[in-house]
mmCIF file of N, CA and C in Angstrom:
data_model
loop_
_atom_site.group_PDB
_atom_site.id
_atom_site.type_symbol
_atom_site.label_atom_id
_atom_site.label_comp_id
_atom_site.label_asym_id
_atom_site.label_seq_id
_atom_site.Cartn_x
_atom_site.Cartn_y
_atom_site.Cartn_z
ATOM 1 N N UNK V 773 0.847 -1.186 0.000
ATOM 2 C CA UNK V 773 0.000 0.000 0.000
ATOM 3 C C UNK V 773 0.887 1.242 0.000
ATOM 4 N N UNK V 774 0.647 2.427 -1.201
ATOM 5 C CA UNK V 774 1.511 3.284 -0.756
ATOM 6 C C UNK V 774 0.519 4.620 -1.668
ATOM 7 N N UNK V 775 0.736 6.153 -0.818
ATOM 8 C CA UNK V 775 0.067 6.825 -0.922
ATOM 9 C C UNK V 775 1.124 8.062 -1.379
ATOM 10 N N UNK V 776 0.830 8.487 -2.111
ATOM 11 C CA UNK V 776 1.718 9.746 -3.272
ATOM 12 C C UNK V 776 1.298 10.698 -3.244
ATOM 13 N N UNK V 777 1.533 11.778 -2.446
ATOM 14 C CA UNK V 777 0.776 13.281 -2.874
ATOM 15 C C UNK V 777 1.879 14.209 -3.611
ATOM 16 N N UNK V 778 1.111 15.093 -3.997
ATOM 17 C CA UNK V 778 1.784 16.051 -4.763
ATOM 18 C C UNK V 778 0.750 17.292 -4.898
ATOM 19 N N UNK V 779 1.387 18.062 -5.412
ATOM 20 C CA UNK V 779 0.385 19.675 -5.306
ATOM 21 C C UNK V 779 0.432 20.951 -4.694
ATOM 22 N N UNK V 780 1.450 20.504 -3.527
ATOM 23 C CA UNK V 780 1.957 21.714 -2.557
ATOM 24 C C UNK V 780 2.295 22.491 -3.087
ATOM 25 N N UNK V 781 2.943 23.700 -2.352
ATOM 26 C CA UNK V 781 3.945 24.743 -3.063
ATOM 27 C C UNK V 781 3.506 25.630 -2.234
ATOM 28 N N UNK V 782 3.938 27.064 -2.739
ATOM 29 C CA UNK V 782 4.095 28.639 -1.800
ATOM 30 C C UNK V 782 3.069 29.700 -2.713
ATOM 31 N N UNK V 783 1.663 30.014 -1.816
ATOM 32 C CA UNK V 783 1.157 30.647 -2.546
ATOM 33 C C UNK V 783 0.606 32.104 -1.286
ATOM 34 N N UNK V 784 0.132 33.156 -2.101
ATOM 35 C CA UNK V 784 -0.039 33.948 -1.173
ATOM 36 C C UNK V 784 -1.165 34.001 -0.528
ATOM 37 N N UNK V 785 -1.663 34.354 0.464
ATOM 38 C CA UNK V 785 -3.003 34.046 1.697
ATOM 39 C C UNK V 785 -4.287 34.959 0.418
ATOM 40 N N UNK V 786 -5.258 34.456 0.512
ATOM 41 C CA UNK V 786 -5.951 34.470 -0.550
ATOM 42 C C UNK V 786 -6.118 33.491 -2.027
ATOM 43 N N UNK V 787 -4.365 32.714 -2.331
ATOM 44 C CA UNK V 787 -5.155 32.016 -2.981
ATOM 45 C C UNK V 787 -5.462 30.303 -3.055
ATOM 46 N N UNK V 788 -5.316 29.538 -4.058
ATOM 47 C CA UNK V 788 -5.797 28.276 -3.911
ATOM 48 C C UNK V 788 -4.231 27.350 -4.461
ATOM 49 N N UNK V 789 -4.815 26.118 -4.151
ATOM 50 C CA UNK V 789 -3.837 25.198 -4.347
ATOM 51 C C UNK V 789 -4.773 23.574 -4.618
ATOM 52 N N UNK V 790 -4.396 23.201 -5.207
ATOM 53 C CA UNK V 790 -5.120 21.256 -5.060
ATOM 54 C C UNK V 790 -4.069 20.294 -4.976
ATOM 55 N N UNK V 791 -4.166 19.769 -4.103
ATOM 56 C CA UNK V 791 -3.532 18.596 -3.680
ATOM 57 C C UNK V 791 -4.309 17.310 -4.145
ATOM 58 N N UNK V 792 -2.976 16.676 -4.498
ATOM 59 C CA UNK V 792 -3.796 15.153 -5.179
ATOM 60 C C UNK V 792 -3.148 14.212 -4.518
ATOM 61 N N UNK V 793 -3.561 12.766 -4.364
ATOM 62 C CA UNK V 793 -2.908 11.719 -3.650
ATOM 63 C C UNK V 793 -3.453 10.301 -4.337
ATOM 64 N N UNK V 794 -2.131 9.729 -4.974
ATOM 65 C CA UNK V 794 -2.405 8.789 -5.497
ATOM 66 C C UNK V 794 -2.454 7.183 -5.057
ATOM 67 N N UNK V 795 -3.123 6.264 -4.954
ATOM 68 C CA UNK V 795 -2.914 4.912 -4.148
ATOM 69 C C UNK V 795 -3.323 4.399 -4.829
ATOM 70 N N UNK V 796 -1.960 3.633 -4.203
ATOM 71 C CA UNK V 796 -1.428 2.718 -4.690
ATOM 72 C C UNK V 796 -1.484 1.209 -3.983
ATOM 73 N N UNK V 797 -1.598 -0.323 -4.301
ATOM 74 C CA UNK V 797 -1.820 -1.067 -3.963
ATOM 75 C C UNK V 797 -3.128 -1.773 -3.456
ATOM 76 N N UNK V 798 -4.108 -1.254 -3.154
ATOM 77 C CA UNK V 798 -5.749 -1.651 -2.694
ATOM 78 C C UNK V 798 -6.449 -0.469 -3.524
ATOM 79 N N UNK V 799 -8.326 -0.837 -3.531
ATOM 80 C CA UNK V 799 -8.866 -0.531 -3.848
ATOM 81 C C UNK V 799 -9.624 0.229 -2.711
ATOM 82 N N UNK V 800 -9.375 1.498 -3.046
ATOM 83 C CA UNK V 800 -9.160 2.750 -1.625
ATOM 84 C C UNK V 800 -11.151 2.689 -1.284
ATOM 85 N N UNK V 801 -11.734 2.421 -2.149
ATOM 86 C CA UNK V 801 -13.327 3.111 -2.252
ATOM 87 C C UNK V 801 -13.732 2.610 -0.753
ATOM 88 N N UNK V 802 -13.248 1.226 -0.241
ATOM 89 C CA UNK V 802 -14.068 0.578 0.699
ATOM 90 C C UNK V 802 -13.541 1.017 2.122
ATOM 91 N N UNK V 803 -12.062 2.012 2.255
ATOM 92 C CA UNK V 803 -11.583 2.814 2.932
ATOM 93 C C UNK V 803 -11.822 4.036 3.663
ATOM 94 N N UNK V 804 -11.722 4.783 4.425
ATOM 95 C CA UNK V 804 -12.213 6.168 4.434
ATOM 96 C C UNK V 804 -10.639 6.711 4.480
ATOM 97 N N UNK V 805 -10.891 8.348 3.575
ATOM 98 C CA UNK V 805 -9.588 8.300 3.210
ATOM 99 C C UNK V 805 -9.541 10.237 3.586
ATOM 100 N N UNK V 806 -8.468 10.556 3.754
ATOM 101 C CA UNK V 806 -8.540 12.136 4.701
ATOM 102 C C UNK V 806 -6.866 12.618 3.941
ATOM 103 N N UNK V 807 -7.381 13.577 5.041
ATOM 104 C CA UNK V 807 -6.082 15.179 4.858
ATOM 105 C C UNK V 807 -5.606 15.326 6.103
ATOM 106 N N UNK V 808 -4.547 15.270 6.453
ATOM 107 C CA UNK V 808 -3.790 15.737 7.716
ATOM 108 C C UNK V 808 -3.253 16.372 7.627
ATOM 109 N N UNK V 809 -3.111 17.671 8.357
ATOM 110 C CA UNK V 809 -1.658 18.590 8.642
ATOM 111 C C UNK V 809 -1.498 18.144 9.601
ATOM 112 N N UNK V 810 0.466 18.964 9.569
ATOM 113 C CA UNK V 810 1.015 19.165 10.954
ATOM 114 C C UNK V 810 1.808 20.439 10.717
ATOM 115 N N UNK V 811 1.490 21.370 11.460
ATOM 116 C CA UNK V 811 2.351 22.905 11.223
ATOM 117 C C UNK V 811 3.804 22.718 12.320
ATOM 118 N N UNK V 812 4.500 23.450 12.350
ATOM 119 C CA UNK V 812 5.876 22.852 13.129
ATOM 120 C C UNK V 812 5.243 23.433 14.349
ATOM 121 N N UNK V 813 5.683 22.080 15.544
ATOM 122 C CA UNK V 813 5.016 22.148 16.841
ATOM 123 C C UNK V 813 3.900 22.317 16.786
ATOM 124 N N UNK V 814 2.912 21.921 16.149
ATOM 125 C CA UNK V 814 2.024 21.473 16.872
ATOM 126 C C UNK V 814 1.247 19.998 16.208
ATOM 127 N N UNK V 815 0.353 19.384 17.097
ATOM 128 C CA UNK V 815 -0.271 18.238 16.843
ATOM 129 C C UNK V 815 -0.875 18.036 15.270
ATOM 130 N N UNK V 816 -0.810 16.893 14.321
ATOM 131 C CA UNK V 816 -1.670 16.984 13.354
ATOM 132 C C UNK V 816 -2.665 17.166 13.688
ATOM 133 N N UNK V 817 -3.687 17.564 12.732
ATOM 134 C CA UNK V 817 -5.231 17.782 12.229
ATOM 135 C C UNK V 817 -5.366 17.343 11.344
ATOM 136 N N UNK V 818 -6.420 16.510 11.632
ATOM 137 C CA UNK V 818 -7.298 15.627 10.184
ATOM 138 C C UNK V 818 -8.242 16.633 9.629
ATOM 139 N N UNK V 819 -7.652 17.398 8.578
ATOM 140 C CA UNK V 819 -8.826 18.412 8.643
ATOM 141 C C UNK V 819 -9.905 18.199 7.450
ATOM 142 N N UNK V 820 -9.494 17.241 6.313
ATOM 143 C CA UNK V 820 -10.683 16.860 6.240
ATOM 144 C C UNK V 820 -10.900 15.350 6.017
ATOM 145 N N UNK V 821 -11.669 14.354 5.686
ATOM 146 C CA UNK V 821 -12.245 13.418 5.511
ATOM 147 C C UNK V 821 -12.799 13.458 4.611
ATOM 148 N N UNK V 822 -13.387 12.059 3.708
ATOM 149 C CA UNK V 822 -14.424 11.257 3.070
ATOM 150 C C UNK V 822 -14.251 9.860 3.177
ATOM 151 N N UNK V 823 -15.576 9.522 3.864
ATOM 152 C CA UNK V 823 -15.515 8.384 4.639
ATOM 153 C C UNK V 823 -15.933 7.123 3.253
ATOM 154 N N UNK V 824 -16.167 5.913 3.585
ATOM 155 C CA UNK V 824 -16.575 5.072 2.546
ATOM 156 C C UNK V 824 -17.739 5.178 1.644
ATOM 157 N N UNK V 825 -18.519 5.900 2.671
ATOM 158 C CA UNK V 825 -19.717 6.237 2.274
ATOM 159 C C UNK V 825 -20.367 7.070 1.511
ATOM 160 N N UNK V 826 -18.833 8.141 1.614
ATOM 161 C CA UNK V 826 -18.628 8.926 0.732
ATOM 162 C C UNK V 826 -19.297 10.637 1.283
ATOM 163 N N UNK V 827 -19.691 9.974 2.493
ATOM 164 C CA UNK V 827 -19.690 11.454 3.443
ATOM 165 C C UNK V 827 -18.452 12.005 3.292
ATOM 166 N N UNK V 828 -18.649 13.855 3.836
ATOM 167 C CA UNK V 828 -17.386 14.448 4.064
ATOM 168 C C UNK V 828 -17.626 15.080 5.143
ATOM 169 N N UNK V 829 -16.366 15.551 5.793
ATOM 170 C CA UNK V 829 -16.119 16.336 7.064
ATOM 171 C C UNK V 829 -14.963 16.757 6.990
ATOM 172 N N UNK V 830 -15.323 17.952 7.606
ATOM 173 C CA UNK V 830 -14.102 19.129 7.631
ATOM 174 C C UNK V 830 -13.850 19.666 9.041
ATOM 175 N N UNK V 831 -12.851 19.813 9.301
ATOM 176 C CA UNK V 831 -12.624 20.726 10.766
ATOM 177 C C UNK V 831 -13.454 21.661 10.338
ATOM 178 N N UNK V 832 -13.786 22.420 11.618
ATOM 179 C CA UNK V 832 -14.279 24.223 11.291
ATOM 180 C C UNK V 832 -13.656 25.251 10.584
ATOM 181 N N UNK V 833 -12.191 25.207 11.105
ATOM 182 C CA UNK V 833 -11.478 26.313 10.367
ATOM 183 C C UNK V 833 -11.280 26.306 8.897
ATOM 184 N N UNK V 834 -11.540 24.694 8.269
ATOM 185 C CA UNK V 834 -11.557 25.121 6.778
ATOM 186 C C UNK V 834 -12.907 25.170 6.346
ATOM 187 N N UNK V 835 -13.690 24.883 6.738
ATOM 188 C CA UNK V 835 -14.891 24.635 6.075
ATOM 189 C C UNK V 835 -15.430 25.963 5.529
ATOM 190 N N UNK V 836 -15.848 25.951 4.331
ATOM 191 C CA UNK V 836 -16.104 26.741 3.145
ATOM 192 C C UNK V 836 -15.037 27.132 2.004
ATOM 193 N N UNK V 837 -13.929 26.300 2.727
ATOM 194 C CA UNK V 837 -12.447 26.864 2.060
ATOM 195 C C UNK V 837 -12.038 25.646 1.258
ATOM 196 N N UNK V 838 -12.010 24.310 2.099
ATOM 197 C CA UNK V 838 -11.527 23.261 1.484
ATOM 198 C C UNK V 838 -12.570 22.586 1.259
ATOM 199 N N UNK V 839 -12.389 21.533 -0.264
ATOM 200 C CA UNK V 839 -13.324 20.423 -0.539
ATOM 201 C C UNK V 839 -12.638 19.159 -0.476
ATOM 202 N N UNK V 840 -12.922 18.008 -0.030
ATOM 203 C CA UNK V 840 -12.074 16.783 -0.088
ATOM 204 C C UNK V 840 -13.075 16.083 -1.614
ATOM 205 N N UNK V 841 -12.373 15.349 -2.233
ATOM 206 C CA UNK V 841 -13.242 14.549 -3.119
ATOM 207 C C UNK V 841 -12.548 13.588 -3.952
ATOM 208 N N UNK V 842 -13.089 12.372 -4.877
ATOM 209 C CA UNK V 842 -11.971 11.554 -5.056
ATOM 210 C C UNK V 842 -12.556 10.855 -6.675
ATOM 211 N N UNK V 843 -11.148 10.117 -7.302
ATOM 212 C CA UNK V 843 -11.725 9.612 -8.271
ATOM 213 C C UNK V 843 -11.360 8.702 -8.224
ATOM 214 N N UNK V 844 -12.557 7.498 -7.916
ATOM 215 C CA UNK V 844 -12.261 6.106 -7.945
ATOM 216 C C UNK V 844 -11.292 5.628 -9.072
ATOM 217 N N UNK V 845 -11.944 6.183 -10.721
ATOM 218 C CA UNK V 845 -11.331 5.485 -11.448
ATOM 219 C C UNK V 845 -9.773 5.603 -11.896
ATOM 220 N N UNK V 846 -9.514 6.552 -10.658
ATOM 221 C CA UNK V 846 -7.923 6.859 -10.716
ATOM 222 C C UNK V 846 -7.103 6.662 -9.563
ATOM 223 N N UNK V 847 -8.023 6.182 -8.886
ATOM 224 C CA UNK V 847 -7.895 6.028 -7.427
ATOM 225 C C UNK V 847 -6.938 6.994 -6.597
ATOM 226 N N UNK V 848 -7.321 8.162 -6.919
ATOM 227 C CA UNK V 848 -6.740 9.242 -6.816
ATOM 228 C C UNK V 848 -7.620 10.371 -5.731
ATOM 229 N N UNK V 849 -7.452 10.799 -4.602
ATOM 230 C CA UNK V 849 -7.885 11.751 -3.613
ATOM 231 C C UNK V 849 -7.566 13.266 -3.871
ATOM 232 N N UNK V 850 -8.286 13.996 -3.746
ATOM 233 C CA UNK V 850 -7.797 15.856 -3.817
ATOM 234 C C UNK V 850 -8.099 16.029 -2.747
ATOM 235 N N UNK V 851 -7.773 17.477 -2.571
ATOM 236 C CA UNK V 851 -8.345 18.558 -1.801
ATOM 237 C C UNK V 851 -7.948 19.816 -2.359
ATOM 238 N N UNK V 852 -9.228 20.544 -2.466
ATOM 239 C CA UNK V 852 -9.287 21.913 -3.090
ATOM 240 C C UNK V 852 -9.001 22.819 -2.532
ATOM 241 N N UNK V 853 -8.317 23.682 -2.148
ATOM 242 C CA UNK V 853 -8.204 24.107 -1.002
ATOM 243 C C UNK V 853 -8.095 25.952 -1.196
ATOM 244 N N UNK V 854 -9.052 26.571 -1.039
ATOM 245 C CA UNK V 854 -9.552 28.144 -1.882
ATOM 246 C C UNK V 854 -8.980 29.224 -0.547
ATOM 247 N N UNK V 855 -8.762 30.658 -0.693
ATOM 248 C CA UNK V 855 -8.961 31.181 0.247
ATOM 249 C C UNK V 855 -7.966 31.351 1.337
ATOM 250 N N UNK V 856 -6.888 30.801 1.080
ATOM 251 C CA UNK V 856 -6.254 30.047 2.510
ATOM 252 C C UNK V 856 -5.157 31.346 2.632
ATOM 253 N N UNK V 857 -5.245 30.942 3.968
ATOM 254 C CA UNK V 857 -4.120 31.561 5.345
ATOM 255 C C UNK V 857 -3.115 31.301 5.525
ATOM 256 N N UNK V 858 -2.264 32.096 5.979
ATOM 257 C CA UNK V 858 -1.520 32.042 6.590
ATOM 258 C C UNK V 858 -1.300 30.820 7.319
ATOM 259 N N UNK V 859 -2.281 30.976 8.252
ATOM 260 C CA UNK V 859 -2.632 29.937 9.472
ATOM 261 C C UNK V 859 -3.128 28.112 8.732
ATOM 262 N N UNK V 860 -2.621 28.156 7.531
ATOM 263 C CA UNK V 860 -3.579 26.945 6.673
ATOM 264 C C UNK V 860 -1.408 26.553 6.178
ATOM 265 N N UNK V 861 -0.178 26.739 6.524
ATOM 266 C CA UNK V 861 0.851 26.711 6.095
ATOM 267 C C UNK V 861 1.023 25.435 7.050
ATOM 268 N N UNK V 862 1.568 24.333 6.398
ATOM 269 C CA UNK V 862 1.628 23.156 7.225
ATOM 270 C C UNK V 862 1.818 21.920 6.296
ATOM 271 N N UNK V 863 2.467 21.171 6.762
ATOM 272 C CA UNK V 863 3.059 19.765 6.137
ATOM 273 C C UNK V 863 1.589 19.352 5.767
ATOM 274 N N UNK V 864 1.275 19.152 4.733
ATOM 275 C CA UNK V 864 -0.216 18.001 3.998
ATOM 276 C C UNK V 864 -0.240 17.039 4.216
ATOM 277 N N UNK V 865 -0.466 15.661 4.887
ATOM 278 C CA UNK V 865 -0.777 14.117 4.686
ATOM 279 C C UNK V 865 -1.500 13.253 4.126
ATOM 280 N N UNK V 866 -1.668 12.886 2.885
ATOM 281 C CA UNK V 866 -2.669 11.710 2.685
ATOM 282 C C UNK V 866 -3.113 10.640 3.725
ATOM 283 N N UNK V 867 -3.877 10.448 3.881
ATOM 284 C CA UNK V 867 -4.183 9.364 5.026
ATOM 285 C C UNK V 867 -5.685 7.819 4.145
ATOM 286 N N UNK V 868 -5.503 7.265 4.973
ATOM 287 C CA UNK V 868 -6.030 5.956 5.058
ATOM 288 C C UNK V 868 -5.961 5.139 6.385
ATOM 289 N N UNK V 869 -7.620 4.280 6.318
ATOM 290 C CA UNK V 869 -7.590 3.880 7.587
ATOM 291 C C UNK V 869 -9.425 3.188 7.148
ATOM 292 N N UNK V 870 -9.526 2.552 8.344
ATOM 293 C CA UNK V 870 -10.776 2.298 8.281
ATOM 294 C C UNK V 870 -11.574 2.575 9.483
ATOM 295 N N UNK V 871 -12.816 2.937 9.576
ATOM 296 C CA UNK V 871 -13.400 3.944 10.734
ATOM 297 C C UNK V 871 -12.851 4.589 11.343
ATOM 298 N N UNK V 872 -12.279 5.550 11.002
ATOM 299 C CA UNK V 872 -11.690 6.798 11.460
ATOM 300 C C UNK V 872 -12.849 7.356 11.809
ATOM 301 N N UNK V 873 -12.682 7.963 13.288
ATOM 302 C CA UNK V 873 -13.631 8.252 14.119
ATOM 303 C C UNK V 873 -13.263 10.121 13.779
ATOM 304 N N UNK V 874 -14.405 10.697 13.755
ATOM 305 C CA UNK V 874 -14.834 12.044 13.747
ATOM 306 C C UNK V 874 -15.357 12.669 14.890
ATOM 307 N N UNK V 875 -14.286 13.838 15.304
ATOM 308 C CA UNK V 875 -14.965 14.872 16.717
ATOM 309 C C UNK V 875 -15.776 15.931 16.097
ATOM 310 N N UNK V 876 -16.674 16.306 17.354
ATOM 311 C CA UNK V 876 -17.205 17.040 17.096
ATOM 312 C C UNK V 876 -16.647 18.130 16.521
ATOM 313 N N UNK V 877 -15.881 18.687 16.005
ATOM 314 C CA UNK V 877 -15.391 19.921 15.724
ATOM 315 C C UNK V 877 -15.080 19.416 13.924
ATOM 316 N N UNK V 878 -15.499 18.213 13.527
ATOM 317 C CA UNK V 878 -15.218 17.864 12.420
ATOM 318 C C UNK V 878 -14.197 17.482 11.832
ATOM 319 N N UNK V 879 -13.071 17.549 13.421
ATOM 320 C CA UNK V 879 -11.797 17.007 12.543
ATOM 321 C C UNK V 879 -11.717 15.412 13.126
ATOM 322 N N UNK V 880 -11.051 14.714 12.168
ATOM 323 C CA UNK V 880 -10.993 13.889 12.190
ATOM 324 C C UNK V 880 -9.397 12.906 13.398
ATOM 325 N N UNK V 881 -10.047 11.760 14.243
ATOM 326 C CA UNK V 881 -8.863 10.934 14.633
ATOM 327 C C UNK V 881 -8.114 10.685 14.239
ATOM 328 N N UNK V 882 -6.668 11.175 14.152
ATOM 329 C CA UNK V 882 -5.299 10.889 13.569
ATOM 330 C C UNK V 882 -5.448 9.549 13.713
ATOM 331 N N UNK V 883 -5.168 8.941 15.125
ATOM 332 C CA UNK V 883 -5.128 8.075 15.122
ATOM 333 C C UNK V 883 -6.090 6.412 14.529
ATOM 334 N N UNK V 884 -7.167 7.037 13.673
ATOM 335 C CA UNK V 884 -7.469 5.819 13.310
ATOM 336 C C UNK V 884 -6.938 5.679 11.388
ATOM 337 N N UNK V 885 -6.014 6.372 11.593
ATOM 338 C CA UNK V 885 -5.514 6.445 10.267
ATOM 339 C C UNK V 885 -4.118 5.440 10.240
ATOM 340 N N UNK V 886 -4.107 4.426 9.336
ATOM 341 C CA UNK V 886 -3.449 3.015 9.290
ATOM 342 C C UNK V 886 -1.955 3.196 8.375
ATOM 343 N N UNK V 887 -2.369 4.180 7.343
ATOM 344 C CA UNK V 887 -1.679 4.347 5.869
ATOM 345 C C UNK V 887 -1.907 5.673 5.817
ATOM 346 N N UNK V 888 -0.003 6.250 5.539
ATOM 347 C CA UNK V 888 0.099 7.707 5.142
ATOM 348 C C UNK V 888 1.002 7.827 4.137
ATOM 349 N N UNK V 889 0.772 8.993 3.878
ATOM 350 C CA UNK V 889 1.897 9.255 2.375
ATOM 351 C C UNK V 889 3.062 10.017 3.308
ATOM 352 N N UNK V 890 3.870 10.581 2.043
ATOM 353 C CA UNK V 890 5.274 10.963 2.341
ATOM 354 C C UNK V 890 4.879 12.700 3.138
ATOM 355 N N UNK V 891 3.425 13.212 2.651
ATOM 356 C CA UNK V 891 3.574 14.654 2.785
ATOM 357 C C UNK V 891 4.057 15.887 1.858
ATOM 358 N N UNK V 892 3.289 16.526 1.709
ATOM 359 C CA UNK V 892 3.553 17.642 0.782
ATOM 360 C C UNK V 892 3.424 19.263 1.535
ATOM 361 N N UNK V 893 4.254 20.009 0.942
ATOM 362 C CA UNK V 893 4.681 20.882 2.035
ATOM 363 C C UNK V 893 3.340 21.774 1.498
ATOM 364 N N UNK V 894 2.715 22.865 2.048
ATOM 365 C CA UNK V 894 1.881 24.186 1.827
ATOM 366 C C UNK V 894 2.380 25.220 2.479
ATOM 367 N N UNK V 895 2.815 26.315 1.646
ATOM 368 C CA UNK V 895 2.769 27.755 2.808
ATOM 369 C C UNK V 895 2.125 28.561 1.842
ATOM 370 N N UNK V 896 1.386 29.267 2.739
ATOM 371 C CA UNK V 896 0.911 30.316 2.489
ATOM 372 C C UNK V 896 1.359 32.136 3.144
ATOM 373 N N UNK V 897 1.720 32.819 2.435
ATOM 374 C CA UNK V 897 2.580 33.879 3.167
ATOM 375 C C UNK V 897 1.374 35.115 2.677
ATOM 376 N N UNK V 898 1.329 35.805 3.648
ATOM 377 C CA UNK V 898 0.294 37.027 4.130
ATOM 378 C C UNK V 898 1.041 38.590 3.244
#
């Protein structure tokens, strides 16, 4: 199993970026499959999700900003990510896992995430 992102880079607060993540080895659909940051020092955030079901969830702080969404027949994951901050500058993670549990605040349990990619960097400068 192995998970490939790409898409990062340095853009200025206001605009967008898409991140893609490619997997590799299983057939991801029956998975629930997410977005993690980690900004330096502090804890990841699953900030968003799409579960098997094909629900989505977002932390609060992106929601209206980021879309998670995926193409089976490429077995390929995005995230759209519009709008962004400063405060949105942080290592990217592909993730995989199965029932990855969701808090109330919409972000998602790091820890029920099984399978990660290498990470793709984002900054956004103000």
């Amino acid at each position: 199993v192995q998970l490939v992102e790409s898409g990062g880079g340095s853009v200025q607060a206001g605009g967008s970026l898409r991140l893609s993540c490619v997997v590799y080895g299983y057939s991801y659909s029956t998975w629930d499959m997410g977005w993690v940051r980690q900004a330096p020092g502090k804890a990841r955030e699953g900030v968003a999700t799409i579960k098997s079901d094909e629900t989505t969830y977002y932390v609060d702080s992106v929601k209206g900003r980021f879309t998670i969404s995926q193409d089976s027949a490429k077995n390929t994951l995005y995230l759209q990510m519009n709008s962004l901050k400063p405060g949105d500058t942080a290592m990217y993670y592909c993730a995989a896992g199965t029932a990855v549990e969701i808090t109330a605040n919409g972000a998602a349990r790091v820890e029920g995430f099984d399978y990660w990619g290498q990470g793709t960097q984002v900054t956004v400068s103000s």
